[in-house]
Coordinates of C-alpha atoms in Angstrom, one line a residue:
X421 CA -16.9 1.5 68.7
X422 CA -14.8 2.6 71.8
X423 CA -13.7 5.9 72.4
X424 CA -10.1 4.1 72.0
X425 CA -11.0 2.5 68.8
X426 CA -11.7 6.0 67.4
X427 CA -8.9 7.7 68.5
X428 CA -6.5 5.5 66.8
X429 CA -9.0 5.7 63.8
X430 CA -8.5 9.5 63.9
X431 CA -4.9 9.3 64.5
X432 CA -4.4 7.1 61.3
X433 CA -6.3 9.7 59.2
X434 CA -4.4 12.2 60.6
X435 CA -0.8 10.7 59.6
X436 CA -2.7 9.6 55.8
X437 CA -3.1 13.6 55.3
X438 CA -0.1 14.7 56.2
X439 CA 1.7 12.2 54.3
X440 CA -0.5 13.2 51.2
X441 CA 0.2 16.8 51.8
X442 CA 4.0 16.5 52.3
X443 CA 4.0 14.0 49.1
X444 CA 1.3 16.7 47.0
X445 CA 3.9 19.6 48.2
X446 CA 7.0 18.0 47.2
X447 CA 5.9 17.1 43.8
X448 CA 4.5 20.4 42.9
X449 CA 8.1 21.6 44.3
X450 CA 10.0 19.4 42.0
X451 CA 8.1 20.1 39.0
X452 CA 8.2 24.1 39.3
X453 CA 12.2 23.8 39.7
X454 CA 13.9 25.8 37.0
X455 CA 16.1 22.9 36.6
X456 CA 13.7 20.7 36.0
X457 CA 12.2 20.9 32.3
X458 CA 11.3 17.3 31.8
X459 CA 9.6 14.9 33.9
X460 CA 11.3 12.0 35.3
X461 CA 11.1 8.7 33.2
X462 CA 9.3 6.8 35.0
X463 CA 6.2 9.2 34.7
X464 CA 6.8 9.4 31.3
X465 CA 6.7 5.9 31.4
X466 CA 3.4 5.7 33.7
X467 CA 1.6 8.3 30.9
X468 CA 2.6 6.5 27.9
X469 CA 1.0 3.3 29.1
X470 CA -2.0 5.0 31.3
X471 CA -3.5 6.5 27.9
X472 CA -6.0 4.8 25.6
X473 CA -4.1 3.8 22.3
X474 CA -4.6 5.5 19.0
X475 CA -6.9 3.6 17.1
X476 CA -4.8 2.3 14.1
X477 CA -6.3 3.3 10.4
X478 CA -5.6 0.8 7.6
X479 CA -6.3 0.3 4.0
X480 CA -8.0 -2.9 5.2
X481 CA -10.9 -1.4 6.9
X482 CA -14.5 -2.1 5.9
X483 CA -15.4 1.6 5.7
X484 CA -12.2 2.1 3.2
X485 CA -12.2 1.5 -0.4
X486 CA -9.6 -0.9 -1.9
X487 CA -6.7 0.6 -3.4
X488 CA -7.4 1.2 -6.9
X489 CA -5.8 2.5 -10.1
X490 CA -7.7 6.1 -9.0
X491 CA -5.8 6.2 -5.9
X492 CA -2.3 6.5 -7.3
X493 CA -1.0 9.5 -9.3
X494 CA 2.3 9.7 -12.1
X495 CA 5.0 12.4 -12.3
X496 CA 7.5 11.3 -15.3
X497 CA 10.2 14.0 -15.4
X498 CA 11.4 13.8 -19.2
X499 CA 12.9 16.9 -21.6
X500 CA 11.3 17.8 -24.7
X501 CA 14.2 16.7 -27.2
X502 CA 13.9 12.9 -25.6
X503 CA 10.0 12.6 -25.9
X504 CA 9.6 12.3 -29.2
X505 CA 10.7 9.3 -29.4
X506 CA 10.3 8.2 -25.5
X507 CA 6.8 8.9 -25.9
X508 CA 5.9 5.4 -27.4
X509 CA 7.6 4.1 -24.5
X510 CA 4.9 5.5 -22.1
X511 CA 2.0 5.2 -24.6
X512 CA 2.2 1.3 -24.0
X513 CA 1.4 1.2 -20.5
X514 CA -0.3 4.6 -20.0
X515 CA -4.3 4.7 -19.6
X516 CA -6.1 7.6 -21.1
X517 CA -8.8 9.4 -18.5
X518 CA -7.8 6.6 -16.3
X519 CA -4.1 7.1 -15.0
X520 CA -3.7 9.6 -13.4
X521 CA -0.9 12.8 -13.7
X522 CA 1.4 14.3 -15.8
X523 CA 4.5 14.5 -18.1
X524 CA 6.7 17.1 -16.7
X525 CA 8.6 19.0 -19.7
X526 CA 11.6 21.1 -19.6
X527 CA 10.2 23.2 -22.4
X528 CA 6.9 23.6 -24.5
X529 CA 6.8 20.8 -27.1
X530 CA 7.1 21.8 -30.5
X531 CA 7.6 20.2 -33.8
X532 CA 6.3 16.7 -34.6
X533 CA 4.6 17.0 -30.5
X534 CA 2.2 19.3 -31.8
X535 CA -0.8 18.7 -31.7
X536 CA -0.1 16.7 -28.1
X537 CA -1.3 13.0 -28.5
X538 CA -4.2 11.9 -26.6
X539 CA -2.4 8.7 -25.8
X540 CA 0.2 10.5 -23.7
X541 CA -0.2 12.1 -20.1
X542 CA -0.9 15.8 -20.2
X543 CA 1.9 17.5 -20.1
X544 CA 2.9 20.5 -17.5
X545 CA 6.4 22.6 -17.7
X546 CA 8.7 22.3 -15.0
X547 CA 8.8 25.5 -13.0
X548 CA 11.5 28.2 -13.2
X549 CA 14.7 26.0 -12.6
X550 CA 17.5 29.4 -12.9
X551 CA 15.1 30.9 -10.5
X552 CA 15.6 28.0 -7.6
X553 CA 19.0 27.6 -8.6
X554 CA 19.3 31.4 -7.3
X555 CA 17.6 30.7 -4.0
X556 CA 18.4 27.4 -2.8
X557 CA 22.4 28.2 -4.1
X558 CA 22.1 24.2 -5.8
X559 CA 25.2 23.1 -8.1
X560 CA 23.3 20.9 -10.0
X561 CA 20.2 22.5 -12.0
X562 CA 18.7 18.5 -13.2
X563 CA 19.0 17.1 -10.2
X564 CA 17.2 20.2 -8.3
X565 CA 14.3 20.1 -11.2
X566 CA 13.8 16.1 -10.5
X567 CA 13.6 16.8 -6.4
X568 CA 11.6 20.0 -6.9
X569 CA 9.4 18.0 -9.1
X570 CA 7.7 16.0 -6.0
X571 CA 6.5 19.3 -5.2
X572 CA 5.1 20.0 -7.8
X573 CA 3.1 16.9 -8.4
X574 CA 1.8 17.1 -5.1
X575 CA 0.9 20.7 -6.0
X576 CA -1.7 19.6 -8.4
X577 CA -5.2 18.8 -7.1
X578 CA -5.5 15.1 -7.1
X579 CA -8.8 14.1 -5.2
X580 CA -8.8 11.1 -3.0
X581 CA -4.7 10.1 -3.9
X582 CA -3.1 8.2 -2.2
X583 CA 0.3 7.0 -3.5
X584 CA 3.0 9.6 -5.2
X585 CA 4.9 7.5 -7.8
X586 CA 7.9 9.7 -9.7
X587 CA 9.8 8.4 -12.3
X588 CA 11.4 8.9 -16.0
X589 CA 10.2 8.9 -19.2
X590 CA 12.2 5.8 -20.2
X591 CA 10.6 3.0 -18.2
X592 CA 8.0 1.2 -18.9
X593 CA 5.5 0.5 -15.6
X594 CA 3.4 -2.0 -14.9
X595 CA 0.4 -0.5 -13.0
X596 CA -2.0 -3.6 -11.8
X597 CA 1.1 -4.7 -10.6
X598 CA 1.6 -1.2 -8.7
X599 CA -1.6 -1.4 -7.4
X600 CA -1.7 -4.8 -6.0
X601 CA 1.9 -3.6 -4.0
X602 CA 0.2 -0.7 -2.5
X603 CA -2.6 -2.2 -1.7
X604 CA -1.0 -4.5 1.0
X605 CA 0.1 -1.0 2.4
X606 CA -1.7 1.6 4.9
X607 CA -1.4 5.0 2.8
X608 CA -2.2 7.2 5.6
X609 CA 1.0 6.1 7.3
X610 CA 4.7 7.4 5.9
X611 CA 6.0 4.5 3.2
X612 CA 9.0 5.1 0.6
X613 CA 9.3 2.0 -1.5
X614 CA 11.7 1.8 -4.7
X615 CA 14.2 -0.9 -5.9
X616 CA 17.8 -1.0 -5.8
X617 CA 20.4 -0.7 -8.6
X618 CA 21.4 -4.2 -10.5
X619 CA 25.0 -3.0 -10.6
X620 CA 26.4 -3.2 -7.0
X621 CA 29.0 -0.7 -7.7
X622 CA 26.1 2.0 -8.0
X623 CA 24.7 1.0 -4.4
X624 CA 27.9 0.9 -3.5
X625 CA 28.7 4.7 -4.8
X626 CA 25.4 5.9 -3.9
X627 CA 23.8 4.2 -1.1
X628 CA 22.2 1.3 -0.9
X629 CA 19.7 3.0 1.3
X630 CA 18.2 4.7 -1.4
X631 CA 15.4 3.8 -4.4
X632 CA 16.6 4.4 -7.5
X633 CA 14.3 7.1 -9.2
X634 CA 14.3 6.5 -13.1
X635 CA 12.8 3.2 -12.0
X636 CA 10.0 4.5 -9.9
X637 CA 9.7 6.8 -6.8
X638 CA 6.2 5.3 -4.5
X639 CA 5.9 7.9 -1.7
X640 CA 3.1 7.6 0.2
X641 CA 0.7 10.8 0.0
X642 CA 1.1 12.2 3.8
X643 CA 5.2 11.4 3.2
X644 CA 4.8 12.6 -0.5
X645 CA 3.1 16.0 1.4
X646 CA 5.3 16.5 3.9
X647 CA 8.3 16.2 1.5
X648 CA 6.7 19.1 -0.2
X649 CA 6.2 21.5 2.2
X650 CA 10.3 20.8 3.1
X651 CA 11.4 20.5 -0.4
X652 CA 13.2 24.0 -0.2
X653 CA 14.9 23.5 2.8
X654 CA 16.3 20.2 1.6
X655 CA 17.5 21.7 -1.2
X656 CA 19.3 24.2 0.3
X657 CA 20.6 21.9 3.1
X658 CA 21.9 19.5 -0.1
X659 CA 22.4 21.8 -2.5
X660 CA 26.3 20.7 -3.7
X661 CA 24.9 16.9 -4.1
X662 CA 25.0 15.9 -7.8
X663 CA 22.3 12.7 -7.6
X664 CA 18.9 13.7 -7.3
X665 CA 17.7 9.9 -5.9
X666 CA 20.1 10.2 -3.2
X667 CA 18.9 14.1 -2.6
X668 CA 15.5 12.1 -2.1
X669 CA 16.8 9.8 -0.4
X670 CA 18.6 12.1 2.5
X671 CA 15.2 14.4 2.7
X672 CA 13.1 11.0 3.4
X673 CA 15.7 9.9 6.0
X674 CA 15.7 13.5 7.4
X675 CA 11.6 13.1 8.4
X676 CA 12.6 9.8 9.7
X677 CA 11.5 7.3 6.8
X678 CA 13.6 4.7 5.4
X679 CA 13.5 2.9 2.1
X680 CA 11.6 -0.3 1.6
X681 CA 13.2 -2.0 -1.0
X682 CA 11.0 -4.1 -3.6
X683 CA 12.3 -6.7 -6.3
X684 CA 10.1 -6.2 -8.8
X685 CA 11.2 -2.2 -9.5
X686 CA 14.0 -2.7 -11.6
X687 CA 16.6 0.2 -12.8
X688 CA 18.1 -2.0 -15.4
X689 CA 21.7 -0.9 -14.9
X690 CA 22.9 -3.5 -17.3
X691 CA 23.8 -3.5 -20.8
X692 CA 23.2 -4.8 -24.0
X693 CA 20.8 -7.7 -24.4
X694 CA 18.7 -8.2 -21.2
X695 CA 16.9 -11.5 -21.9
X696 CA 18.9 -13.1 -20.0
X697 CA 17.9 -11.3 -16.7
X698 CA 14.2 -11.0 -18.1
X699 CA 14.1 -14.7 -18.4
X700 CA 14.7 -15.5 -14.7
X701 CA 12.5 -13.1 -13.2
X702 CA 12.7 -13.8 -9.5
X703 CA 9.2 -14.2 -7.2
X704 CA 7.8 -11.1 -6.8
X705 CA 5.1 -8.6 -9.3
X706 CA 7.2 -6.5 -11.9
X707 CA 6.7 -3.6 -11.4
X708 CA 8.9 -1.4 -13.3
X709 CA 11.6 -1.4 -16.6
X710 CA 13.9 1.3 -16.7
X711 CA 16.7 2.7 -18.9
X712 CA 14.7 1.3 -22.1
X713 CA 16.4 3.3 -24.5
X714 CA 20.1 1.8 -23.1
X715 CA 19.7 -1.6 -23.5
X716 CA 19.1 -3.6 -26.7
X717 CA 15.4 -4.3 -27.9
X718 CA 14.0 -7.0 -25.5
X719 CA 12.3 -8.3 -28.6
X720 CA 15.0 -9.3 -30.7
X721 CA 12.9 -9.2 -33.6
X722 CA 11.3 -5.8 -33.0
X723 CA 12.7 -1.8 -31.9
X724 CA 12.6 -0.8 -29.0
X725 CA 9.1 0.9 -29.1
X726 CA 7.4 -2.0 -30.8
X727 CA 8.8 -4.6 -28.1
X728 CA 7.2 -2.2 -25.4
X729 CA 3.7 -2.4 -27.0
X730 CA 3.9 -5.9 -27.5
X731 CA 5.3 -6.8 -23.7
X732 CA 2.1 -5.0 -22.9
X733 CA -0.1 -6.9 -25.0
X734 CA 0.4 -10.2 -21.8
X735 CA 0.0 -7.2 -19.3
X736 CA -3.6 -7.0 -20.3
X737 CA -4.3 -10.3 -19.6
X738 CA -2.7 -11.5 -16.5
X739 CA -0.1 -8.6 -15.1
X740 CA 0.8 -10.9 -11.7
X741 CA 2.0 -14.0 -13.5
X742 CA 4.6 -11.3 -15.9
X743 CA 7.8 -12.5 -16.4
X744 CA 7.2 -15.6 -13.1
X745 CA 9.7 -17.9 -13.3
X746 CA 8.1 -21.2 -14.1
X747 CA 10.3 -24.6 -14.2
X748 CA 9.0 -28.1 -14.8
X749 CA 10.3 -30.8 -16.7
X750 CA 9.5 -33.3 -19.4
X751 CA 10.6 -36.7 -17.7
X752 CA 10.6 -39.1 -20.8
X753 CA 13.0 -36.7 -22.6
X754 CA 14.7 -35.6 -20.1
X755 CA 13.8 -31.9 -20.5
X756 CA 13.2 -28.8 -18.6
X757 CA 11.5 -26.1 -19.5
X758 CA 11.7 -22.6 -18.1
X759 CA 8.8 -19.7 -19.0
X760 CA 8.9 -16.3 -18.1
X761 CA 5.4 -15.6 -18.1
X762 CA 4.0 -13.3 -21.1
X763 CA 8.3 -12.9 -22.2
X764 CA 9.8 -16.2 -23.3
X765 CA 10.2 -19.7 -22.6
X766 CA 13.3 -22.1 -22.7
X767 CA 14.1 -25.8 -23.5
X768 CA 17.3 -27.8 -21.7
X769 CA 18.1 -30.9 -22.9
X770 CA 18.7 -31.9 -19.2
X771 CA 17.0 -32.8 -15.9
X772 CA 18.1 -29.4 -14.1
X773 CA 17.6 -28.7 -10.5
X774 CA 15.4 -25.1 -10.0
X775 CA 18.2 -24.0 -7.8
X776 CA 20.4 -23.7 -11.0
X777 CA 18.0 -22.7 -13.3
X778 CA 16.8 -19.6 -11.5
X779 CA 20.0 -18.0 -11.7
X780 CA 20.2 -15.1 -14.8
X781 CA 22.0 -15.6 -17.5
X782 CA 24.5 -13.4 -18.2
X783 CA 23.7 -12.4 -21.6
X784 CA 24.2 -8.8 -20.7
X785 CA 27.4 -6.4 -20.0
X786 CA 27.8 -4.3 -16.6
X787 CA 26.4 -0.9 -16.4
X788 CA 30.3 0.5 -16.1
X789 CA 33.1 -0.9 -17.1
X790 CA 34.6 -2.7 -13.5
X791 CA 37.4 -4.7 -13.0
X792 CA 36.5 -7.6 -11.1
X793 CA 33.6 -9.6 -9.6
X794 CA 31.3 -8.8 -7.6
X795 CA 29.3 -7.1 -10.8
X796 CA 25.6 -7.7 -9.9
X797 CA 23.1 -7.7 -7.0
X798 CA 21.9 -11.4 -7.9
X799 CA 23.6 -14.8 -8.7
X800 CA 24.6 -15.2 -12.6
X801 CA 25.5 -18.0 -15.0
X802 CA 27.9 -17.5 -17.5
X803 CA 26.6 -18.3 -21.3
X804 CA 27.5 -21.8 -22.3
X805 CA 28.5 -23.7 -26.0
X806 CA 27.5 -26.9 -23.9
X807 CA 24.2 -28.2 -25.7
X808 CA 23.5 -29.8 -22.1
X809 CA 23.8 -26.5 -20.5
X810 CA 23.1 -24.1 -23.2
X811 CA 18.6 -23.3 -24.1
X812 CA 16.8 -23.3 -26.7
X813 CA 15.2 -19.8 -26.6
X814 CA 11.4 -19.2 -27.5
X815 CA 10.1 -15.5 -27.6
X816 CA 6.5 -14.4 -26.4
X817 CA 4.3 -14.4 -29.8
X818 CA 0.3 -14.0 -28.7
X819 CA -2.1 -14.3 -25.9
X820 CA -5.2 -15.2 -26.2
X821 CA -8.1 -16.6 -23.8
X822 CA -9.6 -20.4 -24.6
X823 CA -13.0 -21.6 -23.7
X824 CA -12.0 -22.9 -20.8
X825 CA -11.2 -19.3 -19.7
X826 CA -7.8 -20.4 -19.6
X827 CA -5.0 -17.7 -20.8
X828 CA -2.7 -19.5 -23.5
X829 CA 0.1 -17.7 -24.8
X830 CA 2.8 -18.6 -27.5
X831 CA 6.2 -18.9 -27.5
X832 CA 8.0 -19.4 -30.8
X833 CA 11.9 -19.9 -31.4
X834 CA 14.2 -16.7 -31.4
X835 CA 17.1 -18.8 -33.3
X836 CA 18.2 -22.1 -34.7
X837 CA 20.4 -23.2 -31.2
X838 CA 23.0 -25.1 -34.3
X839 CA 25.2 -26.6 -31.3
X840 CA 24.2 -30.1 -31.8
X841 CA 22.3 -31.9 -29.0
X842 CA 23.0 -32.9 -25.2
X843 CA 24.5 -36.7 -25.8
X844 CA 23.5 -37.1 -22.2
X845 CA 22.0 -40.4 -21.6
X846 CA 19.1 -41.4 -23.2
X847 CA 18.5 -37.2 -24.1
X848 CA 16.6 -36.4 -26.7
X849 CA 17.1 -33.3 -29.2
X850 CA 14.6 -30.0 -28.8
X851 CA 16.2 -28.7 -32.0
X852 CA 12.7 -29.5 -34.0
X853 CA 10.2 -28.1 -31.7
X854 CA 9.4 -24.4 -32.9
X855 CA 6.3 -23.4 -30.7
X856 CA 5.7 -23.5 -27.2
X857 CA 2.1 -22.9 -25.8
X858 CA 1.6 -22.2 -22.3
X859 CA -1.9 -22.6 -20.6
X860 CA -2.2 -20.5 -17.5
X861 CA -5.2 -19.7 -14.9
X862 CA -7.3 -16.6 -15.7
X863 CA -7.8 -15.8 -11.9
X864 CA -4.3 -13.5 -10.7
X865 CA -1.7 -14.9 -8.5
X866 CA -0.8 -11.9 -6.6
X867 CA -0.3 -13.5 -3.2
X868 CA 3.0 -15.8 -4.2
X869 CA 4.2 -18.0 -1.4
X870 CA 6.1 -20.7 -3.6
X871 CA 6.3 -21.0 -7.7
X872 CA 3.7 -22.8 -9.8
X873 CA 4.0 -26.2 -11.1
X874 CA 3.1 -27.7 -14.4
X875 CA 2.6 -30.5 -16.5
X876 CA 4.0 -30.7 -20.0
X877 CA 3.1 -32.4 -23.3
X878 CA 5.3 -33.3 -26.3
X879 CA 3.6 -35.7 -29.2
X880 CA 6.1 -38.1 -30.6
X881 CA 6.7 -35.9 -34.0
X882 CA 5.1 -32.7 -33.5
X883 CA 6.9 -29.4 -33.7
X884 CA 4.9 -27.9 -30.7
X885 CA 4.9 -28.6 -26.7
X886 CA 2.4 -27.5 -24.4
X887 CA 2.7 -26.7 -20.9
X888 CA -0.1 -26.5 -18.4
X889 CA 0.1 -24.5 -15.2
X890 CA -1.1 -25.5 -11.7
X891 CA -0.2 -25.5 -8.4
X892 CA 2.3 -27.6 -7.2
X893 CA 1.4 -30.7 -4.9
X894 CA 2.3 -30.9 -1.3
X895 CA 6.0 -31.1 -1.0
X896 CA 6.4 -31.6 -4.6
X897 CA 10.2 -31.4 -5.5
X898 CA 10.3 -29.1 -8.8
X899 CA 14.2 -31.4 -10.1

């Protein structure tokens, strides 16, 4: 190399330094400004996206157990004078030594409680309410019990939980179910699922950002935890609200978590006789009844506390296919049938399109009295005199599994229908048939992406149809 090449060689280093000098002396300059606290965005920018990602950790990893019945822990807030006869309502779906958590009193139980049934959760007292009243300066002494009571389930040692769920001593839950929700989920992350009210008025008055607790609470456990070790200051900073959901609510959305609504938890703010809405279950696991003792028996031919038992009594065999809408018709007569899995089962003496039929209804009242339409979060139809339009209602008798290993359970009638039949062309009357038998797969249907189908049988004189589930055939029209 000449002695000019390496003089402009050594002239270009030289002019490299000093520009990486001046550049190293102005940056350290900028960043040691008092009036600069925060480094320019696009360095933010340059270190958010020059780091290695977190790596992600699901519920779906091989080295992590499937979310199970263990994994998920109960606190029903009730009071001692409503528990004894609440109790039977919790007794049906509650698993002794395997659900986890507890009954959360008011008071000690006395009376008729005594000794404490092993078929109810253990039971733990409430701490001091009067006492938090006096230090978080809250107007309302229930609804600071039902927020401080998050706490205090998450207070008790629970090994290897992972969902919180809070809820009252009137609903009934439906715990497979649960599972299978939360199992879709990644616990370690921050999840808040409940359901909205039924009413729209109550959404409207509340927020229909919020779950609605009596219904069922599902924190996740870090959001569950974290909501603990803030419950005090929420309290405080909410102390003159009167509704202890939305208090939840507002302390969730505070740690930046918002609600994720599911169908199947269902507040029940309705009135009356439900079977309507029960009947026409939309597509999605039931998770939750609430308000039981405020609505009339769902078993018209039982109290309250039997019908609970004996809506269990399907829950134990196939708890993913409870209360399904199922629609399929009967060509040669012209019918169409309509089962709510493991509830009831109805007979129209009509070809009607699913679109129609999966509407509620409206056999029940509104949860307050209101003045005009809209009443409900879901399409209704009124009830109908017309024997074209009007069912003939079948109630959930037994369950049983065949030989096959198929599930079959019966339907029989609730009441004579007695409005004469549908004198629609070439219709035929339903009025004799008194039994309805449903044959259903033993293996669950928890992932639902349409309805099943089904194929039905009615021998000319017999008093009993059958219906046999399956899945429905590539673009196969259910009308």
């Amino acid at each position: 190399m000449s002695k000019l090449d390496k003089s402009m060689v050594l002239s270009i280093c030289k002019t490299v330094l000093i520009c990486g000098l001046v550049l190293y002396v102005t940056i350290i300059f900028l960043f040691n400004d008092s009036d600069n606290k925060f480094p320019s965005c696009d360095l933010l920018y340059s270190l958010q996206f020059t780091r290695s990602p977190p790596s992600p950790q699901t519920s779906t990893s091989s080295n992590v157990a499937q979310t199970n019945i263990s994994h998920l822990v109960f606190g029903l807030l009730g009071n001692e004078k409503a528990w004894h006869h609440r109790k039977y309502y919790v007794e049906s779906w509650w698993r002794p030594n395997v659900t986890k958590g507890h009954l959360f009193l008011d008071v000690p139980p006395k009376g008729d409680l005594l000794p404490w049934s092993l078929n109810s959760p253990p039971y733990r007292i409430s701490d001091d309410v009067p006492k938090l009243i006096k230090e978080t300066n809250h107007v309302d002494a229930r609804v600071l019990r039902m927020v401080h009571g998050i706490m205090e389930v998450v207070r008790e040692v629970h090994e290897g939980v992972r969902w919180v769920i809070m809820g009252d001593d009137d609903s009934i839950f439906f715990v497979d179910n649960m599972v299978d929700i939360l199992a879709r989920y990644d616990h370690n992350k921050y999840y808040y699922f409940g359901g909205h009210s039924e009413f729209i008025l109550s959404n409207y008055w509340y927020s229909f950002h919020q779950a609605f607790g009596g219904a069922g609470i599902m924190l996740s456990y870090p959001l569950a935890r974290s909501f603990a070790n803030n419950v005090m200051s929420c309290l405080k900073r909410y102390s003159h609200l009167k509704s202890s959901d939305r208090t939840t609510m507002l302390c969730v959305a505070d740690m930046g978590v918002n609600l994720t609504p599911l169908q199947g938890i269902h507040q029940i703010d309705l009135r009356g006789d439900i079977s309507g809405f029960l009947s026409y279950h939309p597509k999605s696991l039931l998770a939750s009844l609430h308000h039981y003792d405020m609505v009339d028996p769902v078993f018209p031919s039982m109290d309250r506390a039997q019908s609970g038992f004996h809506l269990q009594k399907s829950a134990k065999y196939d708890q993913s296919r409870m209360l399904q809408q199922t629609i399929c018709h009967h060509m040669s007569k012209k019918w169409t049938f309509s089962v709510s899995w493991g509830y009831s089962a109805n007979i129209y003496e009509k070809i009607m399109p699913r679109s129609w039929i999966q509407n509620p209804i409206e056999t029940f009242k509104t949860w307050q009295r209101s003045p005009r339409p809209p009443h409900y979060m879901f399409d209704v139809r009124s009830t109908s005199w017309d024997p074209c339009e009007a069912p003939h209602v079948f109630f959930f008798k037994s369950v049983e599994k065949n030989r096959r290993g198929e599930i079959v359970t019966t339907y029989t009638r609730g009441w004579p229908r007695g409005i004469g039949a549908c004198l629609y062309a070439g219709n035929y009357s339903a009025e004799h048939i008194s039994e309805i038998h449903v044959y259903s797969p033993a293996i669950k249907r928890i992932e639902i992406d349409r309805c099943e189908c089904c194929d039905t049988i009615n021998e000319e004189g017999s008093n009993k149809a059958y219906i046999k589930y399956r899945e429905c055939k590539t673009d196969e029209i259910i009308a």
